[in-house]
XYZ file of C-alpha atoms in Angstrom:
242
model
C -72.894 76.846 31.297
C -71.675 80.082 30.490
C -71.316 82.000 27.015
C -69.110 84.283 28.584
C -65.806 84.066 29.678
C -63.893 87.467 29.573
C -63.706 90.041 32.321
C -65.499 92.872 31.890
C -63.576 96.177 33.291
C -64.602 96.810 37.233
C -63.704 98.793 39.259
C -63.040 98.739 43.321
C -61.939 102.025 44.813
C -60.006 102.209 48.003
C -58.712 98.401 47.646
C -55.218 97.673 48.550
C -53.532 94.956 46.745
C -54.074 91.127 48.155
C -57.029 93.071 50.819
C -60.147 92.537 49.872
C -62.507 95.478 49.596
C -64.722 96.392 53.116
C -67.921 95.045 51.504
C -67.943 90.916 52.007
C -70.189 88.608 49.943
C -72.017 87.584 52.973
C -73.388 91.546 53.754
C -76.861 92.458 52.382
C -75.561 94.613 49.335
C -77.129 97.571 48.187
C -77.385 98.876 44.730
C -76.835 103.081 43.963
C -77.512 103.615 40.461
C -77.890 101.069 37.661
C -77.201 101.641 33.762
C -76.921 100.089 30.365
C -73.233 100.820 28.189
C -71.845 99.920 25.600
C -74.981 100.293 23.272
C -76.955 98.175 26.009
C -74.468 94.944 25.924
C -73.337 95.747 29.292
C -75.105 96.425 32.239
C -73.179 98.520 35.025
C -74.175 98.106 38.745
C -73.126 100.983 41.170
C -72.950 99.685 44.577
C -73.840 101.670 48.176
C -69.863 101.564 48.536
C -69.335 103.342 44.957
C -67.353 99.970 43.629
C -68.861 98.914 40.010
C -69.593 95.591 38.375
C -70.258 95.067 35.031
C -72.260 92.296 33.273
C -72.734 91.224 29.625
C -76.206 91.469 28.806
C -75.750 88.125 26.956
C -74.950 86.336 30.391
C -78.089 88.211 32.268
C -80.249 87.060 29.638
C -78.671 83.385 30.141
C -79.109 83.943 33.649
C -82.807 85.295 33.907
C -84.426 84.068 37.285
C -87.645 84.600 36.265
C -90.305 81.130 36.302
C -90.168 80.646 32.729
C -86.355 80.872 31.914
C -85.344 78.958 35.171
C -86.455 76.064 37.838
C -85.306 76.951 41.570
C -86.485 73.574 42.764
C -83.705 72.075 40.815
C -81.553 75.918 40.101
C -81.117 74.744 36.279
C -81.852 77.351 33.287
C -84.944 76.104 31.136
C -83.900 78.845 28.505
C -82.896 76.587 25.816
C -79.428 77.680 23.618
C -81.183 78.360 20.447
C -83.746 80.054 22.024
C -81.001 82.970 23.329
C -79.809 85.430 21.095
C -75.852 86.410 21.705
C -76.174 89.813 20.212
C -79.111 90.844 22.754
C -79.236 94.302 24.377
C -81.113 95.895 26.754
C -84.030 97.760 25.739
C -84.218 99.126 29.763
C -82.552 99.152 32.812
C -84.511 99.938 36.299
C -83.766 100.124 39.652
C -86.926 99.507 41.425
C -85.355 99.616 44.382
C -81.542 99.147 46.072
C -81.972 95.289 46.574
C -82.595 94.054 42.855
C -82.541 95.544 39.453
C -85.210 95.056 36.488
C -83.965 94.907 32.655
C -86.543 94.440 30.038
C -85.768 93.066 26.733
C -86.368 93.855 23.036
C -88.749 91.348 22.871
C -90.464 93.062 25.955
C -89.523 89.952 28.324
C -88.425 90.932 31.971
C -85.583 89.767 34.015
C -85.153 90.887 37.781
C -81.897 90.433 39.524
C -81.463 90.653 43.411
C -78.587 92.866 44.644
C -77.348 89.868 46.640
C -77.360 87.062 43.758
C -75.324 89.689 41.599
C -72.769 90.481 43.904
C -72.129 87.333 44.412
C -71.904 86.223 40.715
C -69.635 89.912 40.536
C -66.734 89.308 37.650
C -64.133 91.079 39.952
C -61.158 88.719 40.886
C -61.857 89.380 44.683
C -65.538 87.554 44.287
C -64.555 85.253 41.530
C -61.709 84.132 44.159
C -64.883 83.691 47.033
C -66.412 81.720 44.602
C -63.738 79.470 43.907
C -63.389 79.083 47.460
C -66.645 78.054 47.801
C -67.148 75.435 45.074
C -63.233 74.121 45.266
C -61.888 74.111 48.516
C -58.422 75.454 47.614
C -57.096 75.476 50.939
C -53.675 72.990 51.080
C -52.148 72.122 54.292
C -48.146 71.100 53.496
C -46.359 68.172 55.489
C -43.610 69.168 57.773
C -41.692 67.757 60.043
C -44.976 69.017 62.562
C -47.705 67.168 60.982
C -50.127 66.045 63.126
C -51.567 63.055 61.335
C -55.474 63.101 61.413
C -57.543 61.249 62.900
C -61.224 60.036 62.850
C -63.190 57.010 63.840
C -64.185 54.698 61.047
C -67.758 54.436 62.826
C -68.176 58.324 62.966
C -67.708 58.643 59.399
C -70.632 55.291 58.601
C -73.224 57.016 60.680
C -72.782 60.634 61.239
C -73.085 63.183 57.985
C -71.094 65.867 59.818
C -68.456 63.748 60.503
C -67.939 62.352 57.045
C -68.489 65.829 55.828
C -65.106 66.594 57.830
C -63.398 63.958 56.580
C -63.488 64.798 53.354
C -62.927 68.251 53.782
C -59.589 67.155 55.295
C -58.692 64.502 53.531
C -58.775 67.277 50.283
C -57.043 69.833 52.467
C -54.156 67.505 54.115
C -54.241 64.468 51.606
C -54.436 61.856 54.472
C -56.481 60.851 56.928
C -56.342 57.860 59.366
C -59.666 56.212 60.154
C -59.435 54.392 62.736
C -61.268 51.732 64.961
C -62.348 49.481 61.444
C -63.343 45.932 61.828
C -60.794 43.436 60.600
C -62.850 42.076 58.062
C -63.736 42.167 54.449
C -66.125 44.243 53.227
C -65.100 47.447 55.146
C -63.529 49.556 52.181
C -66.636 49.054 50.407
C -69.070 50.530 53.270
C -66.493 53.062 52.977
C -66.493 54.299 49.134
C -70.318 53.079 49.226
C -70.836 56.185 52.230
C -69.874 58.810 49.810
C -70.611 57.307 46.453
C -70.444 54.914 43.699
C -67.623 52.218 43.252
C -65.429 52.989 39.893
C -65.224 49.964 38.092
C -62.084 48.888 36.783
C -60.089 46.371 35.011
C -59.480 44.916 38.488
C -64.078 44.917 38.864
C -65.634 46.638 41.873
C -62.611 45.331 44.312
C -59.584 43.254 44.262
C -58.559 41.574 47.058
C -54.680 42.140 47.830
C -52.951 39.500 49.671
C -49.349 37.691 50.027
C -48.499 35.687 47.456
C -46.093 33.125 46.393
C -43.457 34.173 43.478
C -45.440 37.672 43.286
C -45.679 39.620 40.379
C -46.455 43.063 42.484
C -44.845 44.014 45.616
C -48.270 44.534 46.800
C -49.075 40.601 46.838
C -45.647 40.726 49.346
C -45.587 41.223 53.336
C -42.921 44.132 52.743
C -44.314 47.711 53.380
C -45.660 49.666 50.671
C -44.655 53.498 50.468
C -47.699 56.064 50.092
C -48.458 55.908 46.283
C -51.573 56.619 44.182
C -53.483 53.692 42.314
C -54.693 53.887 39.150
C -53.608 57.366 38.000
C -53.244 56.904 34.363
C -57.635 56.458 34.764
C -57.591 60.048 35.539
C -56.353 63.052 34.204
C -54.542 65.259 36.228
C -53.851 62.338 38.598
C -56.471 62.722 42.247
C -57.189 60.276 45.319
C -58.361 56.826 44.113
């Protein structure tokens, strides 16, 4: 969760348009100078590079790492809502050195921030595109007339993480993927959705088994080739992969 959702002003000298600047989110960052603006609502971080980020002190406060406000064995806040006041400032900023910044609060609680863990949550649009990268895969491969269609054994996918791992990273990238090498039998779509998570039930239950009928009511319960189509996508909104 997140109280805020502006964009505070940055700035990243030296930066052409669509290049992003030399420093990458995987270097160990280094922090210059750090100081408070805005009447202490803002905290501004001065990188080694001389770029700037800027973060509401309502966010850092959200955001403390310390023991009490958060649990790293399962990264979730334990700072409660109505516990954290949106007007906070910052009583003081400190740099006690160029990895990680200290701010103490009004009510004389202390939050430390590592250099790395704020450049990475940095509100400039070239990190909050990293991020997005990160978290939602945006890459899209379009069909031509030079599509390769991809391949992977069924069995790779059942036993081996890595494999199934790559699978799905295609599958969201391309939009198909052929498994191949499946056993002619019953049972195999549902080791399938079972490998990477829970059924969905539906109207239909669990499964529904499609096969030819006489005087069908669906083209599916037919012999007759079915053109690539998307089940169910009124159960989702915007329509995905079912």
């Amino acid at each position: 969760r997140s109280l805020f959702r502006g964009t505070p002003r940055h700035r990243c000298p030296g930066a052409a348009p669509g290049v992003r600047p030399p420093e990458t989110l995987s270097m160990k960052p280094g922090i210059q100078r750090v100081e408070a603006l805005d009447a202490g609502r803002l905290v501004c971080v001065e990188w080694e590079d001389g770029s700037e980020s800027r973060y509401p002190c309502v966010w850092l406060r959200d955001n403390c790492q310390c023991p009490h406000c958060f649990l790293h064995s399962a990264r979730a806040r334990k700072l409660l809502f109505e516990d954290l006041d949106v007007n906070i400032v910052a009583k003081d900023v400190a740099l006690p050195d160029r990895r990680k910044i200290s701010i103490t609060w009004p009510d004389e609680h202390t939050s430390e921030y590592e250099a790395e863990w704020l450049k990475k949550r940095c509100f400039s649009e070239e990190a909050r595109a990293e991020m997005r990268k990160d978290l939602f895969l945006p890459e899209r491969q379009y069909w031509g007339s030079d599509l390769q269609l991809p391949k992977i054994p069924f069995e790779e996918i059942m036993l081996n993480d890595e494999s199934a791992y790559k699978w799905l990273c295609t599958l969201k990238k391309v939009g198909i993927v052929l498994l191949t090498g499946a056993a002619t039998r019953q049972g195999e779509l549902v080791k399938l959705g079972n490998r990477i998570g829970f059924l969905r039930l539906t109207f239909y239950g669990p499964t529904w088994q499609v096969q030819d009928k006489a005087d069908a009511n669906n083209v599916a319960y037919t012999t007759g080739k079915l053109c690539f189509h998307t089940d169910y996508p009124v159960l989702q909104h915007p329509p995905g992969r079912c």
